[in-house]
Coordinates of C-alpha atoms in Angstrom, one line a residue:
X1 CA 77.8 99.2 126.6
X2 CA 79.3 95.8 125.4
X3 CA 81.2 93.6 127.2
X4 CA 84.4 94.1 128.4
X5 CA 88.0 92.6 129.2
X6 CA 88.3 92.7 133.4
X7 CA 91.3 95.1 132.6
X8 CA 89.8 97.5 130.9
X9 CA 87.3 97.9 133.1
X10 CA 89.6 98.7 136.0
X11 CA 91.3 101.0 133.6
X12 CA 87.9 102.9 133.3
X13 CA 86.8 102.6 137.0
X14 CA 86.7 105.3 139.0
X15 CA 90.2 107.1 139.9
X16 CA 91.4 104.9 137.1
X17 CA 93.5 106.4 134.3
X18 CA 90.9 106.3 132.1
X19 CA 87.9 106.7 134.2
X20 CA 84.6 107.2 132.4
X21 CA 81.6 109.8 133.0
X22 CA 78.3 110.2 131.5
X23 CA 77.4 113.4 130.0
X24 CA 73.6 114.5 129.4
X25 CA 72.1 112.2 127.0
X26 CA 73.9 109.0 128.0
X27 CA 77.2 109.9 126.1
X28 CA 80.2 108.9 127.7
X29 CA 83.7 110.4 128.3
X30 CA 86.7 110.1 129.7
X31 CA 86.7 112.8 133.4
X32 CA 90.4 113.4 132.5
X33 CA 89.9 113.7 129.4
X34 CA 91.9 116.6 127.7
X35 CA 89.8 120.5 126.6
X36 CA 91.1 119.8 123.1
X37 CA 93.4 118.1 120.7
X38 CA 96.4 120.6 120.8
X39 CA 97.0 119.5 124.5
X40 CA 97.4 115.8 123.4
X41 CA 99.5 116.7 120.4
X42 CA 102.0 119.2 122.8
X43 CA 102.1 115.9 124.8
X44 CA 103.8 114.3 122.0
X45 CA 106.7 116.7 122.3
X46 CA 108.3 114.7 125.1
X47 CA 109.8 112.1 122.0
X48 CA 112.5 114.9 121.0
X49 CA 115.0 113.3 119.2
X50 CA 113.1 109.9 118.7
X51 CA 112.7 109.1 114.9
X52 CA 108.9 109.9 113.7
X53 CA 108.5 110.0 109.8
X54 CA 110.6 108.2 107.3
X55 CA 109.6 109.3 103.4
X56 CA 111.9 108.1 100.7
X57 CA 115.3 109.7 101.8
X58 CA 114.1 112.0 104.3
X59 CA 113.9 111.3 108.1
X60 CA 112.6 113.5 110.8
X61 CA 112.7 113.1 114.4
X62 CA 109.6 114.4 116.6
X63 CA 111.7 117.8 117.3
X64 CA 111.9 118.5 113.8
X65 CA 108.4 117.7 113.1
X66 CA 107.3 120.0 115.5
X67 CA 109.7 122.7 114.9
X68 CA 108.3 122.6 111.4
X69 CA 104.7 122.5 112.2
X70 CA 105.5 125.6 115.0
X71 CA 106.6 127.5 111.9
X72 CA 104.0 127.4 110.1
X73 CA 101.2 127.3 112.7
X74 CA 103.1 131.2 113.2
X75 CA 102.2 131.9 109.9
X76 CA 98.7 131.2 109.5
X77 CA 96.9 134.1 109.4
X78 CA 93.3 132.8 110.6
X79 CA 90.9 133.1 113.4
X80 CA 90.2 130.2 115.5
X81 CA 87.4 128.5 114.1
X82 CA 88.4 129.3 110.5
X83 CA 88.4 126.5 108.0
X84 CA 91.9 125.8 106.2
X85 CA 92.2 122.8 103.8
X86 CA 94.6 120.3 103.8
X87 CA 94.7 119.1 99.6
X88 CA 98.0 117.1 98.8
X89 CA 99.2 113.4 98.8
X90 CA 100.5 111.6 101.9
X91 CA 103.7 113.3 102.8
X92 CA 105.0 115.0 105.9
X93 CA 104.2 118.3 104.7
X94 CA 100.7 116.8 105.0
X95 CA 101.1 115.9 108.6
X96 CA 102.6 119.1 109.4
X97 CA 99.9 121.3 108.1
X98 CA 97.3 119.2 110.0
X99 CA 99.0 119.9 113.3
X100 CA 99.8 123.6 112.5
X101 CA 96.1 123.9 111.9
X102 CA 95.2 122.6 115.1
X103 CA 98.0 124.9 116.6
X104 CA 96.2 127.9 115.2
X105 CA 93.1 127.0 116.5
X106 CA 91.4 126.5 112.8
X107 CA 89.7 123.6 111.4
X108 CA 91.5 121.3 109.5
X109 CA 89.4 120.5 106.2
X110 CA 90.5 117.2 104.6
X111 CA 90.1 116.8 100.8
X112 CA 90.3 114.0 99.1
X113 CA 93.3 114.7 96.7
X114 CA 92.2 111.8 94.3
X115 CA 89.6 113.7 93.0
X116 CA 89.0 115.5 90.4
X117 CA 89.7 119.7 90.4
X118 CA 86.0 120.5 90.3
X119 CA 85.7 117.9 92.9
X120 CA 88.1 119.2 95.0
X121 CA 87.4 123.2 94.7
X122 CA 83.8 122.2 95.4
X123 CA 84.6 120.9 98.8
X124 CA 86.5 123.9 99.5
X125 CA 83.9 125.6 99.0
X126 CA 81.4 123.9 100.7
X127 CA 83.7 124.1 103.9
X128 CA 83.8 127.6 103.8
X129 CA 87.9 127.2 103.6
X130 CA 89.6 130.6 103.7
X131 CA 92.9 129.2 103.3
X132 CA 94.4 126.3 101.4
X133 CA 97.5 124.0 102.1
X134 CA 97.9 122.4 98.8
X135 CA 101.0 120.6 96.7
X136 CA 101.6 121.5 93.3
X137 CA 100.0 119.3 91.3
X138 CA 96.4 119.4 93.4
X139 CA 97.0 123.6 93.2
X140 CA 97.2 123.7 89.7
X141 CA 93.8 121.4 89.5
X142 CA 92.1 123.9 92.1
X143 CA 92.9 126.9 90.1
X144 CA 92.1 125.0 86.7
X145 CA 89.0 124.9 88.3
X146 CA 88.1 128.4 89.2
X147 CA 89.1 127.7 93.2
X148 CA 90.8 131.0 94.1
X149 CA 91.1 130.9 97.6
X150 CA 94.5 131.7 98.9
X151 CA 96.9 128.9 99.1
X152 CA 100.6 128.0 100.1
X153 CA 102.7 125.3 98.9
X154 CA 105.3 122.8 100.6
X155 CA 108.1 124.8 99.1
X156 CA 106.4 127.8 100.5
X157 CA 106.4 126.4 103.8
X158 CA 108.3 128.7 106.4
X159 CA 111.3 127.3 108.0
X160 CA 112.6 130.6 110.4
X161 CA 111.6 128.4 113.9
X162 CA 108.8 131.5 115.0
X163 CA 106.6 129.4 116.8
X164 CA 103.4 130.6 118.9
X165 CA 101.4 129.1 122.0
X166 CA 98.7 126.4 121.0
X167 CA 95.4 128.3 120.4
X168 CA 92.8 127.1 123.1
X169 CA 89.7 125.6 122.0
X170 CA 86.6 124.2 123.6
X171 CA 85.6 120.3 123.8
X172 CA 82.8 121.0 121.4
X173 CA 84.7 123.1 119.1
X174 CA 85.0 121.8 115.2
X175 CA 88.7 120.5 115.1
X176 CA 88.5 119.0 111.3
X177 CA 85.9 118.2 108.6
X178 CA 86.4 114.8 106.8
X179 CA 84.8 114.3 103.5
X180 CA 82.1 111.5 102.8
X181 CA 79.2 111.0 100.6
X182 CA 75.5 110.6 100.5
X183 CA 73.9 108.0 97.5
X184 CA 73.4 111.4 95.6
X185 CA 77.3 111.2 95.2
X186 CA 77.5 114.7 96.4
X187 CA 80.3 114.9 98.9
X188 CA 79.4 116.3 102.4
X189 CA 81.9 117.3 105.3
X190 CA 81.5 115.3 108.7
X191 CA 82.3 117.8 111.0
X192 CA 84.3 116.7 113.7
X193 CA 85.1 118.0 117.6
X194 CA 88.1 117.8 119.5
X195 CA 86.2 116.1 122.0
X196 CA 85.6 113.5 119.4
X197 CA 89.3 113.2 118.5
X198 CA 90.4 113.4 121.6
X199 CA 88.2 110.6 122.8
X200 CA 89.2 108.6 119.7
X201 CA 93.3 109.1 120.3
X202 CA 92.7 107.9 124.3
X203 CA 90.2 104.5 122.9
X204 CA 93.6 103.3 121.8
X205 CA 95.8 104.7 124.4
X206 CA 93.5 102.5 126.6
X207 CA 93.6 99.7 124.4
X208 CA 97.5 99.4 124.2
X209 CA 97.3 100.3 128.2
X210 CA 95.4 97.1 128.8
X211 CA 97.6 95.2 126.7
X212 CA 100.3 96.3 128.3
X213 CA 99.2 95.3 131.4
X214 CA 97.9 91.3 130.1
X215 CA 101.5 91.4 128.3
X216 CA 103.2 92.5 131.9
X217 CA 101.5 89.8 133.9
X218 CA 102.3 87.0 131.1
X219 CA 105.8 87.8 131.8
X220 CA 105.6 88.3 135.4
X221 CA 107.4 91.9 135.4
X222 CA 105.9 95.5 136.2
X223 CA 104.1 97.3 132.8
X224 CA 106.8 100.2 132.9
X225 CA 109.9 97.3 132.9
X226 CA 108.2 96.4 129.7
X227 CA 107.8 99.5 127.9
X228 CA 111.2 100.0 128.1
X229 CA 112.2 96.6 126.8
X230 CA 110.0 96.9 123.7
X231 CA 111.0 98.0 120.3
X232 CA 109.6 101.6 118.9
X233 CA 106.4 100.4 117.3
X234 CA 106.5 101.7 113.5
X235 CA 103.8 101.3 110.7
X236 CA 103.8 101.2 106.9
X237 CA 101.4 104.5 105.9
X238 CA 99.4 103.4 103.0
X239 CA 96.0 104.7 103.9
X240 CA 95.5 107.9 102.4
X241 CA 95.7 110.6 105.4
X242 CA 92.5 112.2 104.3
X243 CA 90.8 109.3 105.6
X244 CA 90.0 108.9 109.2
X245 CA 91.6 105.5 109.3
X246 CA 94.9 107.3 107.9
X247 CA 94.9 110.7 109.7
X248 CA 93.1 109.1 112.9
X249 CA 93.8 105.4 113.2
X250 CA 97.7 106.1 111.7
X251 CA 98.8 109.0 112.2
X252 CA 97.5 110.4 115.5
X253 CA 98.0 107.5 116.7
X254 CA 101.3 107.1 116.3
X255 CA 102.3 110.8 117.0
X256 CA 100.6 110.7 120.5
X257 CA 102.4 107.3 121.4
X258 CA 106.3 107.7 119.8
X259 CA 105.3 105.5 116.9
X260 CA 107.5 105.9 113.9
X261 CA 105.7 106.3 110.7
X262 CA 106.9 105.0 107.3
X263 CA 105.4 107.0 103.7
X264 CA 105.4 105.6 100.3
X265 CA 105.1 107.4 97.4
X266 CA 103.0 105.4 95.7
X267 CA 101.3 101.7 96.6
X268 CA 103.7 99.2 95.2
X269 CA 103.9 95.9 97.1
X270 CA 107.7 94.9 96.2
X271 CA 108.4 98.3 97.8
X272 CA 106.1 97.4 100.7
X273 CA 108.1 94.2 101.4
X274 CA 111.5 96.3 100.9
X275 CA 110.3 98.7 103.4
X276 CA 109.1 96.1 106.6
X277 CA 112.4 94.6 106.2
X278 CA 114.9 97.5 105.8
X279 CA 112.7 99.9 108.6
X280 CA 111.9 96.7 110.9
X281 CA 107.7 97.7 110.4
X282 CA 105.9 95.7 112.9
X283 CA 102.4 96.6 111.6
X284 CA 100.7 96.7 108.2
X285 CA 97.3 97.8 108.0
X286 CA 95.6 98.1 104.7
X287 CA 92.6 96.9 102.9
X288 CA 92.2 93.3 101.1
X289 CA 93.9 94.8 97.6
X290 CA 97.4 95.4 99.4
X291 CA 97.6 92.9 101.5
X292 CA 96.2 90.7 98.9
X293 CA 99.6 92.4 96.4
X294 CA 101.7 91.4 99.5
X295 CA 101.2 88.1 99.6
X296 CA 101.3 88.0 95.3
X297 CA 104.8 88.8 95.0
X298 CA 107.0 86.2 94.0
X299 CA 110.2 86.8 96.1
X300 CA 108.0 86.7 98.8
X301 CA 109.9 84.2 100.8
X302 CA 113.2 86.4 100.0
X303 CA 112.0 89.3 102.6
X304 CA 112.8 89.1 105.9
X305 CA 109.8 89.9 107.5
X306 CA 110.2 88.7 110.9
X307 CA 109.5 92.1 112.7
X308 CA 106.0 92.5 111.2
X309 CA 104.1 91.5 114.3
X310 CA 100.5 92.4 113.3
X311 CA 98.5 93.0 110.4
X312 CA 94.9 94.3 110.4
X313 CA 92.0 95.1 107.3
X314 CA 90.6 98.6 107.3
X315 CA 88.3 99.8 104.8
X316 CA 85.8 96.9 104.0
X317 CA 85.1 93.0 105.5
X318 CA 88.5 90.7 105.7
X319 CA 87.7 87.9 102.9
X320 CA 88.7 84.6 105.0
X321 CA 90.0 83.2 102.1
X322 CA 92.6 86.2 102.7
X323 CA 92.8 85.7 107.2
X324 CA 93.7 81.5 106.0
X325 CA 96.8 82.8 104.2
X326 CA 97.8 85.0 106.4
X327 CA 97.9 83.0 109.4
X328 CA 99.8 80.8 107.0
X329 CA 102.4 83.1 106.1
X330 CA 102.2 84.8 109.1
X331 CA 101.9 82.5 112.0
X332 CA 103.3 84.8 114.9
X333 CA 101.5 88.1 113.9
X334 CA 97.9 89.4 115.2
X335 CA 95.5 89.7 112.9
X336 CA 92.4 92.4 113.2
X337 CA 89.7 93.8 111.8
X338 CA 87.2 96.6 112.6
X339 CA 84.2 98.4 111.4
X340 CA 83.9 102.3 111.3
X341 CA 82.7 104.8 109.3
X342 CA 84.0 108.9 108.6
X343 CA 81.0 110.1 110.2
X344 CA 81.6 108.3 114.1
X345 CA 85.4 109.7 113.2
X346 CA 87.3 106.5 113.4
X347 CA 86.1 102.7 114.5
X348 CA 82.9 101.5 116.2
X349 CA 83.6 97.9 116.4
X350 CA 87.5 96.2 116.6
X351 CA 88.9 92.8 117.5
X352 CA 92.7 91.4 117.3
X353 CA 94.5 88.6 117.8
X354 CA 92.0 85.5 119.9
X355 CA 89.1 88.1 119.9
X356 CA 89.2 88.6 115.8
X357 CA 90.0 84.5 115.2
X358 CA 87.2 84.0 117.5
X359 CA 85.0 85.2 114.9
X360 CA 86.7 86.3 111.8
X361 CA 83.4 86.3 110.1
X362 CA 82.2 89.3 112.0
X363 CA 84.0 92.8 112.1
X364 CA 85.2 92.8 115.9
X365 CA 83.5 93.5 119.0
X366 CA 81.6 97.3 120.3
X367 CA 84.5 99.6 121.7
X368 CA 83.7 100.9 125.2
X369 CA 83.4 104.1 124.7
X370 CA 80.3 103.2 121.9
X371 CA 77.3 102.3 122.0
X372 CA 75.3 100.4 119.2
X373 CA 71.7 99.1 118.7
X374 CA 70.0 97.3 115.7
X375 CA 66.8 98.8 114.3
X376 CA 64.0 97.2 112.5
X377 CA 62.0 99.0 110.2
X378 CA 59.8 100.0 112.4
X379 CA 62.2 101.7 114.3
X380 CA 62.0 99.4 117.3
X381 CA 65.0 97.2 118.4
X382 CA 65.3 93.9 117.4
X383 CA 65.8 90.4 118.8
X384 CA 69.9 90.0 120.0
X385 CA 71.1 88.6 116.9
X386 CA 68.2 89.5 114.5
X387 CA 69.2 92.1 111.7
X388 CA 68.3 95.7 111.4
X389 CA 69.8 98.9 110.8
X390 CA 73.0 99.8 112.8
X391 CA 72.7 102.8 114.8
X392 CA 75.6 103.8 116.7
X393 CA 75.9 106.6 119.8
X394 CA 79.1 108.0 121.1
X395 CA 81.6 110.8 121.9
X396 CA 82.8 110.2 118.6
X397 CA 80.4 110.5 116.6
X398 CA 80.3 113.7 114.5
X399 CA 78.6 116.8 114.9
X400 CA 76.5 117.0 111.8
X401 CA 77.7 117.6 107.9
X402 CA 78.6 121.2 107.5
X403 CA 76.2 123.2 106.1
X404 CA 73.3 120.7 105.3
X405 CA 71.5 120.8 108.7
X406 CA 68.7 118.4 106.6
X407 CA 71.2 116.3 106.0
X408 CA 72.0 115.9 109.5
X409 CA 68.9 116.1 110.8
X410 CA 68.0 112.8 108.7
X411 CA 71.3 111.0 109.6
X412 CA 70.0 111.4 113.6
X413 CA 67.4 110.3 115.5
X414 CA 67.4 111.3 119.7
X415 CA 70.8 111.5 119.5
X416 CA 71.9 108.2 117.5
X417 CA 73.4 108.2 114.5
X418 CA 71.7 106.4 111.7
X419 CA 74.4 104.2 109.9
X420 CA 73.0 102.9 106.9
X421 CA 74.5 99.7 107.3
X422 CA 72.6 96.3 108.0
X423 CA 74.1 94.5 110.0
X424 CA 73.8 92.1 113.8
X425 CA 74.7 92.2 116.8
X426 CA 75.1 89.3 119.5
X427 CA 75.6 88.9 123.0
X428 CA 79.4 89.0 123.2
X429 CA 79.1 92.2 121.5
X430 CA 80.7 91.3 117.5
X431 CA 78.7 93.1 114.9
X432 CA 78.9 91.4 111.7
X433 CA 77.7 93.5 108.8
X434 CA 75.3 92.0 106.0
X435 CA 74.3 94.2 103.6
X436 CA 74.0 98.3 103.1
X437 CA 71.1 100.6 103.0
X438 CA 73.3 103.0 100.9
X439 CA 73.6 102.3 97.4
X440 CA 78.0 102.1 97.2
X441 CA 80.5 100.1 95.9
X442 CA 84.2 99.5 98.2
X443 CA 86.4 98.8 95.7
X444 CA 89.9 98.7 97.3
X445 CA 89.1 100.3 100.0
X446 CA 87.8 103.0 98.3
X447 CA 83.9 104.2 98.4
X448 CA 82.2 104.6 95.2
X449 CA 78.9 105.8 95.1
X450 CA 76.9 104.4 91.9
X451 CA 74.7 107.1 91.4
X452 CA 77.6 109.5 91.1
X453 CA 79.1 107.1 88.2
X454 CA 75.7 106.5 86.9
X455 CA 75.1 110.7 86.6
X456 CA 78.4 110.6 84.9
X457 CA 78.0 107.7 82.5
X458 CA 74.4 109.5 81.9
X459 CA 75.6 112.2 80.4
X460 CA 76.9 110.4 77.2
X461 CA 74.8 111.1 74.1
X462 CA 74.7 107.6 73.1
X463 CA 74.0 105.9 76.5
X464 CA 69.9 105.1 77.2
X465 CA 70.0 103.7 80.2
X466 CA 72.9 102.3 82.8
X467 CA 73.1 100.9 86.2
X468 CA 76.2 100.5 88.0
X469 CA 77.1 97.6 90.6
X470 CA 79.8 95.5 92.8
X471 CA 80.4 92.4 92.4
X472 CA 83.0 89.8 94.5
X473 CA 86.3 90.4 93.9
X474 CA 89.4 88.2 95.2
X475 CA 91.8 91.2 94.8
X476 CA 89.8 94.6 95.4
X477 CA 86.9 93.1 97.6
X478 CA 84.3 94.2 95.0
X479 CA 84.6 95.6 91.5
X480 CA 82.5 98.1 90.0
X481 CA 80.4 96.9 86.7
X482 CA 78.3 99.4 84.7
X483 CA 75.1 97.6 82.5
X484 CA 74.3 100.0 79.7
X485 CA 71.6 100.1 77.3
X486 CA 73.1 102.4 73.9
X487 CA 70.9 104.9 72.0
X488 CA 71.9 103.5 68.4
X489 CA 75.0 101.4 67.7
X490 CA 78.8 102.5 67.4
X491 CA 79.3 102.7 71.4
X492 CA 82.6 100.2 72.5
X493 CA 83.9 99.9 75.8
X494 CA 87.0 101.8 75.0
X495 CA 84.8 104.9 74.5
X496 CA 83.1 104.7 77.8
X497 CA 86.0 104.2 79.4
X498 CA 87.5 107.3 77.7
X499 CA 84.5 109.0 78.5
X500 CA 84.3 108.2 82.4
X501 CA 88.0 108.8 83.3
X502 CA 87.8 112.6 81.7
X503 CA 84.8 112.8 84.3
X504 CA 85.6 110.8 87.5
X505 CA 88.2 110.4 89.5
X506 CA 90.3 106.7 88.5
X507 CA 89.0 104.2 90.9
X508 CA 85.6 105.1 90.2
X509 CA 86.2 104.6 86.0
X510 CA 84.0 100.6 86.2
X511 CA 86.6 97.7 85.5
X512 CA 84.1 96.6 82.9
X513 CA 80.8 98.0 80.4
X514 CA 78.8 95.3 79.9
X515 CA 76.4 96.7 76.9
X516 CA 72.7 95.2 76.6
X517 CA 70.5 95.1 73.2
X518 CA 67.5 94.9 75.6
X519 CA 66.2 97.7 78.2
X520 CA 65.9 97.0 81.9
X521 CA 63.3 96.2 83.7
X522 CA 61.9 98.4 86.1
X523 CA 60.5 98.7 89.1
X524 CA 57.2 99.9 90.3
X525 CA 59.0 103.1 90.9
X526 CA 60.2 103.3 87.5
X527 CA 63.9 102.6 88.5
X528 CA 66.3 100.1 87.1
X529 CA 66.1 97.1 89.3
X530 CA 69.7 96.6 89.9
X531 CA 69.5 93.4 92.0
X532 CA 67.9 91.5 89.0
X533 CA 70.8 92.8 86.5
X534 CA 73.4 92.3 89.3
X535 CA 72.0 88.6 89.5
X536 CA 71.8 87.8 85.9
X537 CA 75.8 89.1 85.0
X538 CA 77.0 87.4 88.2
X539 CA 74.7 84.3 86.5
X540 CA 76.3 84.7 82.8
X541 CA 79.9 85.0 84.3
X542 CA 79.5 81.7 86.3
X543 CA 78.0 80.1 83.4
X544 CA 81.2 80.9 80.9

């Protein structure tokens, strides 16, 4: 366990509102921790006629939210346990289903609706989904794609207020699957408990307890004379909600404390400004790309922006050259950053305001409720500070990935999940992350998986050999680059551009083909040693 702030320790002392157990294995919990997620999502119920989502012209208040979720939770013909999949664009509808799911008592299946149809009916399938919650545009993809698996649309959505009791579930019950992938680029679902979301929702209720409490003191006054005097939080949604940080870190999280949520249809930045100033957003959390876009805009100094009282980088490292002009622009707002990953369901590490400028370099400190350790390649720990793989243990962590129980027998060992990252950890408990085992790409937040681009890119008759790779980039955090050796002449960029975006999904087309007259070399494996090709572009560009 890492250090901790004197108040959050009393908060998890014994009695305490969050006091903590250990379960076998060393695991820890909160004792008062709810059965399952539908209790903590009932709870929210109590912010009636308070304003939750705002999309384009459309506002809904808690009450309506829930009235429209009761609706269709009464029409899901499932048995608990069931899969049902969630496969449209951020919208309320989106929220809805998700919490009619858990009202059921099925598992919420979360597809990533930027990929392509054979992408998406194949992780339908692997989920063993028996229903399907799907906009129009991702439906027609699914059934282009052979995916015949019941669905319902938005429009199809019930509105005659039936409602029916939340279905009880147990702590170690599946509650949703989240999609991630392996270096194979084949997408595998995390599976997730309500214990694990349920642990991961009360992490930041105690977090904004304590500061609360360190706010309360500043100011000399009792904590519930100062949640009264403070402003509804609300947050700009531009995560997409099939990712933990969007359905877990902004969505759950603002449903379970009253926080008003604000959708855009699509990522535009002038939009983003227009919206913190017309809803009075106070946070912005995003990765390097959009805040990067924010700060691009030239009217920027012709928003006011004075409510925005924290911004935070989710997704991938926060470039400093990015935290300098921020603070600039920014002076009064806290700035954080975290590290997590979809299978521990949300964020291992996290730091904000004098904790994250303390060391902006590293990606904040070990939660409380985690526990980490660095192993060396001989599976030993190392030296406080040294580097090694990051293992991480906790309540939520994930289960295993559905259906591949090789898979998750190699991603554990006694218990610990075996990240894949490189990273260190010191005393003070910061982890600051170096390098990764797996061989991906985060390119605006997104993960790309090279060998999935390089399988694709394969395929070409003309291509001989490629190799795919990130490099630093100011805007995205890394761009993707593919290397390609042709089979004859006649190949042009254009045409392997053409070729990968009738094959991938768009942020995993590579910004730029880079084609060689010469093979690669190779390894004593026989593989393609991308480090020495990585090296020699990032040597050409520096040299023009």
């Amino acid at each position: 366990m890492s250090p901790t702030d004197p108040v959050t320790e009393a908060l998890m002392a014994p009695g305490a509102p969050f006091e903590v157990v250990a379960k076998d294995g060393g695991v820890r919990v909160f004792k008062q921790a709810p059965a399952h997620l539908g209790f903590i999502l009932d709870a929210a119920r109590r912010f009636g006629d308070a304003e939750f989502l705002v999309s384009g012209e459309r506002r809904l208040s808690f009450a309506a939210f829930f009235a429209a979720a009761d609706s269709l939770a009464a029409h899901l013909d499932i048995t608990p346990g069931q899969s049902v999949a969630i496969c449209m664009k951020n919208s309320p509808e989106w929220m809805v289903a998700f919490v009619a799911i858990i009202t059921a008592g099925g598992v919420a299946v979360l597809i990533n609706s930027r990929g392509t149809g054979e992408d998406m009916a194949q992780a339908v399938q692997d989920a063993d989904c028996v229903f399907v919650l799907a906009d129009n545009r991702r439906l027609e993809k699914l059934r282009g794609a052979s995916c015949e698996v019941p669905a319902l649309t938005p429009a199809e959505f019930p509105e005659d207020g039936d409602t029916r009791d939340t279905v009880s579930r147990a702590p170690n019950d599946p509650a949703a699957m989240f999609f991630t992938s392996g270096t194979t680029g084949r997408a595998k679902a995390a599976v997730i408990s309500h214990e694990s979301l349920v642990t991961g929702v009360m992490n930041t209720q105690m977090a904004m307890a304590a500061v609360f409490q360190k706010m309360a003191k500043a100011y000399n006054i009792d904590v519930e004379t100062l949640r009264a005097q403070m402003p509804q939080s609300c947050g700009l949604l531009v995560f997409p909600l099939f990712h933990t940080s969007g359905c877990s870190a902004v969505f759950l999280t603002a449903l379970t404390t009253g926080g008003k949520l604000v959708l855009m249809d699509r990522w535009d930045a002038r939009t983003a400004l227009e919206l913190i100033q017309s809803e009075k957003i106070t946070s912005l959390s995003g990765v390097p790309t959009m805040l990067w876009d924010v700060l691009r805009v030239p009217e920027f100094e012709d928003y006011d922006l004075s409510s925005l009282m924290a911004l935070s980088c989710g997704g991938q490292a926060f470039p400093q050259n990015l935290v300098t002009e921020i603070r600039t622009r920014f002076p009064r707002a806290f700035i954080g950053a975290g590290y997590g990953m979809t299978e521990t369901s949300g964020a291992v590490s996290q730091a904000n305001g004098e904790a994250f400028l303390a060391r902006p370099e590293a990606s904040g400190q070990v939660l409380p409720m985690v526990d980490v350790r660095i192993v060396g390649e001989d599976g030993a720990d190392v030296a406080k500070g040294a580097t090694g793989e990051i293992w991480v243990r906790g309540a939520t962590v994930m289960q295993g990935y559905y259906g591949q129980p090789e898979a998750t027998q190699k991603a554990f060992e006694d218990g610990w999940f075996k990240t894949g990252d490189i990273g260190r950890l010191d005393a003070d408990g910061y982890i600051t992350i170096v390098d990764r085992k797996t061989d991906m790409v985060i390119s605006g937040g997104e993960n790309i998986y090279c060998a999935e681009v390089e399988q694709a890119l394969g395929q070409h008759p003309s291509v001989l050999q490629v190799t795919t790779f990130g490099v630093p980039d100011a805007r995205l955090g890394e761009r993707l680059i593919a290397a390609i050796v042709p089979a004859g002449s006649g190949l042009t960029e254009e045409t392997l551009t053409k070729f990968a975006q009738d094959r991938l999904a768009d942020y995993k087309v590579p910004r730029e083909f880079v084609l060689r007259s010469e093979p690669f070399t190779l390894n004593a494996m026989g593989k393609i040693n991308k480090q020495a090709v990585q090296t020699a572009y990032l040597a050409y560009r520096a040299a023009e």
